[in-house]
């Protein structure tokens, strides 16, 4: 008989545990840099989508606008990002990383890569490439099932029906 939902090896539990444990390892490694995982995600999303609006960033981070706004305020005060007016609609503020934040992001990216490398160390190179392909295929399928077009991970912007400011 196959693995059931009450088994620790059930794929849903395994995937959830892998994601949680990778976040925990990464958080421990970057804690001394004074950034939270949420702030790291802001750096990563704005590196991939410079000039995103506050609402677009909130959508990418899966946060409500108020929570995203508070985080953006703190990061702006800390010198991590700046708000610039949208050239077409002055009511919209576009978010851009400061040079300091871009440098820190480059350093943190190395920590993220090391975390992934450590997590996947038990796999051979061939197994890792196969795992990455399979995980990407599952992600694409889930994006289809949820109607997620990639914007939550910093991909292309959502259709104009989504919030844009």
PDB file of C-alpha atoms in Angstrom:
ATOM      1  CA  UNK A   1       0.000   0.000   0.000  1.00  0.00           C
ATOM      2  CA  UNK A   2       1.229   3.533  -0.789  1.00  0.00           C
ATOM      3  CA  UNK A   3       2.148   6.319   1.554  1.00  0.00           C
ATOM      4  CA  UNK A   4      -0.959   7.959   3.030  1.00  0.00           C
ATOM      5  CA  UNK A   5      -1.648  11.402   4.457  1.00  0.00           C
ATOM      6  CA  UNK A   6      -0.880  10.182   7.979  1.00  0.00           C
ATOM      7  CA  UNK A   7       2.688   9.195   7.051  1.00  0.00           C
ATOM      8  CA  UNK A   8       5.647  11.549   7.493  1.00  0.00           C
ATOM      9  CA  UNK A   9       6.730  10.602   3.961  1.00  0.00           C
ATOM     10  CA  UNK A  10       3.475  11.860   2.400  1.00  0.00           C
ATOM     11  CA  UNK A  11       4.573  14.205  -0.421  1.00  0.00           C
ATOM     12  CA  UNK A  12       2.469  17.124   0.826  1.00  0.00           C
ATOM     13  CA  UNK A  13       4.149  16.986   4.231  1.00  0.00           C
ATOM     14  CA  UNK A  14       7.596  16.482   2.742  1.00  0.00           C
ATOM     15  CA  UNK A  15       7.267  19.507   0.457  1.00  0.00           C
ATOM     16  CA  UNK A  16       5.970  21.663   3.299  1.00  0.00           C
ATOM     17  CA  UNK A  17       8.752  20.502   5.634  1.00  0.00           C
ATOM     18  CA  UNK A  18      11.471  21.062   3.014  1.00  0.00           C
ATOM     19  CA  UNK A  19      10.298  24.639   2.418  1.00  0.00           C
ATOM     20  CA  UNK A  20      10.033  25.355   6.167  1.00  0.00           C
ATOM     21  CA  UNK A  21      13.448  23.864   6.958  1.00  0.00           C
ATOM     22  CA  UNK A  22      15.150  25.741   4.113  1.00  0.00           C
ATOM     23  CA  UNK A  23      13.626  29.004   5.386  1.00  0.00           C
ATOM     24  CA  UNK A  24      14.862  28.193   8.903  1.00  0.00           C
ATOM     25  CA  UNK A  25      18.424  27.494   7.735  1.00  0.00           C
ATOM     26  CA  UNK A  26      18.471  30.645   5.599  1.00  0.00           C
ATOM     27  CA  UNK A  27      17.032  32.791   8.427  1.00  0.00           C
ATOM     28  CA  UNK A  28      19.741  31.597  10.816  1.00  0.00           C
ATOM     29  CA  UNK A  29      22.459  32.361   8.283  1.00  0.00           C
ATOM     30  CA  UNK A  30      21.316  35.922   7.548  1.00  0.00           C
ATOM     31  CA  UNK A  31      20.178  36.946  11.021  1.00  0.00           C
ATOM     32  CA  UNK A  32      23.525  38.585  11.815  1.00  0.00           C
ATOM     33  CA  UNK A  33      23.123  40.883   8.802  1.00  0.00           C
ATOM     34  CA  UNK A  34      20.135  42.524  10.475  1.00  0.00           C
ATOM     35  CA  UNK A  35      17.584  41.585   7.822  1.00  0.00           C
ATOM     36  CA  UNK A  36      14.453  39.544   8.181  1.00  0.00           C
ATOM     37  CA  UNK A  37      13.363  37.020   5.559  1.00  0.00           C
ATOM     38  CA  UNK A  38      10.563  39.419   4.624  1.00  0.00           C
ATOM     39  CA  UNK A  39      13.078  42.175   3.944  1.00  0.00           C
ATOM     40  CA  UNK A  40      15.244  39.753   1.960  1.00  0.00           C
ATOM     41  CA  UNK A  41      12.189  38.925  -0.145  1.00  0.00           C
ATOM     42  CA  UNK A  42      11.636  42.645  -0.782  1.00  0.00           C
ATOM     43  CA  UNK A  43      15.253  42.949  -1.972  1.00  0.00           C
ATOM     44  CA  UNK A  44      14.860  39.904  -4.197  1.00  0.00           C
ATOM     45  CA  UNK A  45      11.541  40.965  -5.698  1.00  0.00           C
ATOM     46  CA  UNK A  46      12.721  44.527  -6.385  1.00  0.00           C
ATOM     47  CA  UNK A  47      15.943  43.207  -7.922  1.00  0.00           C
ATOM     48  CA  UNK A  48      13.829  41.180 -10.348  1.00  0.00           C
ATOM     49  CA  UNK A  49      11.153  43.880 -10.792  1.00  0.00           C
ATOM     50  CA  UNK A  50      12.718  47.307 -10.180  1.00  0.00           C
ATOM     51  CA  UNK A  51      10.137  50.046 -10.122  1.00  0.00           C
ATOM     52  CA  UNK A  52       7.274  47.870  -8.899  1.00  0.00           C
ATOM     53  CA  UNK A  53       4.501  49.758  -7.150  1.00  0.00           C
ATOM     54  CA  UNK A  54       3.715  49.198  -3.489  1.00  0.00           C
ATOM     55  CA  UNK A  55       0.584  47.228  -4.434  1.00  0.00           C
ATOM     56  CA  UNK A  56       2.502  45.090  -6.929  1.00  0.00           C
ATOM     57  CA  UNK A  57       5.121  44.350  -4.270  1.00  0.00           C
ATOM     58  CA  UNK A  58       2.399  43.470  -1.734  1.00  0.00           C
ATOM     59  CA  UNK A  59       0.950  41.026  -4.281  1.00  0.00           C
ATOM     60  CA  UNK A  60       4.373  39.494  -4.939  1.00  0.00           C
ATOM     61  CA  UNK A  61       4.924  39.032  -1.196  1.00  0.00           C
ATOM     62  CA  UNK A  62       1.346  37.839  -0.614  1.00  0.00           C
ATOM     63  CA  UNK A  63       0.844  40.563   2.005  1.00  0.00           C
ATOM     64  CA  UNK A  64      -1.992  42.985   2.539  1.00  0.00           C
ATOM     65  CA  UNK A  65      -1.251  46.569   1.474  1.00  0.00           C
ATOM     66  CA  UNK A  66      -0.992  47.894   5.040  1.00  0.00           C
ATOM     67  CA  UNK A  67       1.574  45.280   6.129  1.00  0.00           C
ATOM     68  CA  UNK A  68       3.590  45.808   2.962  1.00  0.00           C
ATOM     69  CA  UNK A  69       3.401  49.565   3.488  1.00  0.00           C
ATOM     70  CA  UNK A  70       4.803  49.294   7.016  1.00  0.00           C
ATOM     71  CA  UNK A  71       7.668  47.093   5.820  1.00  0.00           C
ATOM     72  CA  UNK A  72       8.399  49.481   2.941  1.00  0.00           C
ATOM     73  CA  UNK A  73       8.346  52.442   5.358  1.00  0.00           C
ATOM     74  CA  UNK A  74      10.881  50.712   7.647  1.00  0.00           C
ATOM     75  CA  UNK A  75      13.097  49.744   4.729  1.00  0.00           C
ATOM     76  CA  UNK A  76      12.958  53.259   3.297  1.00  0.00           C
ATOM     77  CA  UNK A  77      13.932  54.718   6.693  1.00  0.00           C
ATOM     78  CA  UNK A  78      16.755  52.167   6.886  1.00  0.00           C
ATOM     79  CA  UNK A  79      18.144  53.261   3.528  1.00  0.00           C
ATOM     80  CA  UNK A  80      17.236  50.039   1.700  1.00  0.00           C
ATOM     81  CA  UNK A  81      14.838  51.445  -0.879  1.00  0.00           C
ATOM     82  CA  UNK A  82      13.352  54.658  -2.165  1.00  0.00           C
ATOM     83  CA  UNK A  83       9.974  55.662  -3.521  1.00  0.00           C
ATOM     84  CA  UNK A  84       9.891  57.548  -6.818  1.00  0.00           C
ATOM     85  CA  UNK A  85       6.851  59.011  -8.556  1.00  0.00           C
ATOM     86  CA  UNK A  86       5.467  57.073 -11.502  1.00  0.00           C
ATOM     87  CA  UNK A  87       6.189  59.068 -14.685  1.00  0.00           C
ATOM     88  CA  UNK A  88       2.609  58.627 -15.931  1.00  0.00           C
ATOM     89  CA  UNK A  89       0.527  58.584 -12.731  1.00  0.00           C
ATOM     90  CA  UNK A  90       2.008  60.720  -9.956  1.00  0.00           C
ATOM     91  CA  UNK A  91      -0.291  59.066  -7.390  1.00  0.00           C
ATOM     92  CA  UNK A  92       1.691  55.844  -7.785  1.00  0.00           C
ATOM     93  CA  UNK A  93       5.088  55.517  -6.145  1.00  0.00           C
ATOM     94  CA  UNK A  94       7.604  53.183  -7.760  1.00  0.00           C
ATOM     95  CA  UNK A  95      10.015  51.303  -5.494  1.00  0.00           C
ATOM     96  CA  UNK A  96      13.731  51.135  -6.215  1.00  0.00           C
ATOM     97  CA  UNK A  97      16.591  49.618  -4.247  1.00  0.00           C
ATOM     98  CA  UNK A  98      19.418  51.841  -3.089  1.00  0.00           C
ATOM     99  CA  UNK A  99      22.983  51.014  -4.171  1.00  0.00           C
ATOM    100  CA  UNK A 100      23.640  49.736  -0.627  1.00  0.00           C
ATOM    101  CA  UNK A 101      20.656  47.367  -0.856  1.00  0.00           C
ATOM    102  CA  UNK A 102      21.788  46.045  -4.235  1.00  0.00           C
ATOM    103  CA  UNK A 103      25.198  45.226  -2.738  1.00  0.00           C
ATOM    104  CA  UNK A 104      23.663  43.490   0.269  1.00  0.00           C
ATOM    105  CA  UNK A 105      21.345  41.544  -2.035  1.00  0.00           C
ATOM    106  CA  UNK A 106      24.341  40.230  -3.966  1.00  0.00           C
ATOM    107  CA  UNK A 107      25.880  39.001  -0.690  1.00  0.00           C
ATOM    108  CA  UNK A 108      22.619  37.472   0.495  1.00  0.00           C
ATOM    109  CA  UNK A 109      22.142  35.744  -2.824  1.00  0.00           C
ATOM    110  CA  UNK A 110      25.384  33.872  -2.145  1.00  0.00           C
ATOM    111  CA  UNK A 111      23.966  32.772   1.224  1.00  0.00           C
ATOM    112  CA  UNK A 112      20.749  31.636  -0.480  1.00  0.00           C
ATOM    113  CA  UNK A 113      22.696  29.658  -3.077  1.00  0.00           C
ATOM    114  CA  UNK A 114      24.826  28.050  -0.353  1.00  0.00           C
ATOM    115  CA  UNK A 115      21.651  27.106   1.518  1.00  0.00           C
ATOM    116  CA  UNK A 116      20.217  25.428  -1.587  1.00  0.00           C
ATOM    117  CA  UNK A 117      23.535  23.705  -2.286  1.00  0.00           C
ATOM    118  CA  UNK A 118      23.687  22.382   1.288  1.00  0.00           C
ATOM    119  CA  UNK A 119      20.075  21.187   1.152  1.00  0.00           C
ATOM    120  CA  UNK A 120      20.622  19.374  -2.147  1.00  0.00           C
ATOM    121  CA  UNK A 121      24.059  17.990  -1.202  1.00  0.00           C
ATOM    122  CA  UNK A 122      22.799  14.390  -0.899  1.00  0.00           C
ATOM    123  CA  UNK A 123      21.866  14.436  -4.606  1.00  0.00           C
ATOM    124  CA  UNK A 124      24.260  13.802  -7.461  1.00  0.00           C
ATOM    125  CA  UNK A 125      24.533  16.481 -10.137  1.00  0.00           C
ATOM    126  CA  UNK A 126      22.253  14.465 -12.403  1.00  0.00           C
ATOM    127  CA  UNK A 127      19.705  13.940  -9.619  1.00  0.00           C
ATOM    128  CA  UNK A 128      19.769  17.642  -8.746  1.00  0.00           C
ATOM    129  CA  UNK A 129      19.085  18.695 -12.339  1.00  0.00           C
ATOM    130  CA  UNK A 130      16.254  16.164 -12.557  1.00  0.00           C
ATOM    131  CA  UNK A 131      14.827  17.359  -9.223  1.00  0.00           C
ATOM    132  CA  UNK A 132      14.978  20.994 -10.370  1.00  0.00           C
ATOM    133  CA  UNK A 133      13.169  20.119 -13.618  1.00  0.00           C
ATOM    134  CA  UNK A 134      10.486  18.161 -11.778  1.00  0.00           C
ATOM    135  CA  UNK A 135       9.985  20.864  -9.145  1.00  0.00           C
ATOM    136  CA  UNK A 136       9.687  23.500 -11.892  1.00  0.00           C
ATOM    137  CA  UNK A 137       7.116  21.351 -13.712  1.00  0.00           C
ATOM    138  CA  UNK A 138       5.054  20.971 -10.532  1.00  0.00           C
ATOM    139  CA  UNK A 139       5.286  24.727  -9.925  1.00  0.00           C
ATOM    140  CA  UNK A 140       4.068  25.476 -13.462  1.00  0.00           C
ATOM    141  CA  UNK A 141       1.135  23.101 -13.012  1.00  0.00           C
ATOM    142  CA  UNK A 142       0.184  24.700  -9.709  1.00  0.00           C
ATOM    143  CA  UNK A 143       0.396  28.137 -11.322  1.00  0.00           C
ATOM    144  CA  UNK A 144      -2.094  26.974 -13.951  1.00  0.00           C
ATOM    145  CA  UNK A 145      -4.397  25.540 -11.283  1.00  0.00           C
ATOM    146  CA  UNK A 146      -4.286  28.766  -9.247  1.00  0.00           C
ATOM    147  CA  UNK A 147      -4.259  31.253 -12.115  1.00  0.00           C
ATOM    148  CA  UNK A 148      -0.896  32.539 -10.846  1.00  0.00           C
ATOM    149  CA  UNK A 149       1.042  33.992 -13.748  1.00  0.00           C
ATOM    150  CA  UNK A 150       4.354  34.278 -11.905  1.00  0.00           C
ATOM    151  CA  UNK A 151       3.930  37.793 -10.514  1.00  0.00           C
ATOM    152  CA  UNK A 152       4.061  36.542  -6.919  1.00  0.00           C
ATOM    153  CA  UNK A 153       7.608  35.365  -7.471  1.00  0.00           C
ATOM    154  CA  UNK A 154       8.689  38.525  -9.200  1.00  0.00           C
ATOM    155  CA  UNK A 155       7.936  37.323 -12.706  1.00  0.00           C
ATOM    156  CA  UNK A 156       6.061  39.285 -15.326  1.00  0.00           C
ATOM    157  CA  UNK A 157       3.394  41.675 -14.067  1.00  0.00           C
ATOM    158  CA  UNK A 158      -0.147  40.463 -13.678  1.00  0.00           C
ATOM    159  CA  UNK A 159      -2.825  41.448 -16.135  1.00  0.00           C
ATOM    160  CA  UNK A 160      -4.233  44.930 -15.662  1.00  0.00           C
ATOM    161  CA  UNK A 161      -7.224  43.514 -13.795  1.00  0.00           C
ATOM    162  CA  UNK A 162      -4.923  43.082 -10.810  1.00  0.00           C
ATOM    163  CA  UNK A 163      -4.110  45.966  -8.510  1.00  0.00           C
ATOM    164  CA  UNK A 164      -1.344  48.146  -9.844  1.00  0.00           C
ATOM    165  CA  UNK A 165      -0.548  50.866  -7.352  1.00  0.00           C
TER     166      UNK A 165
END
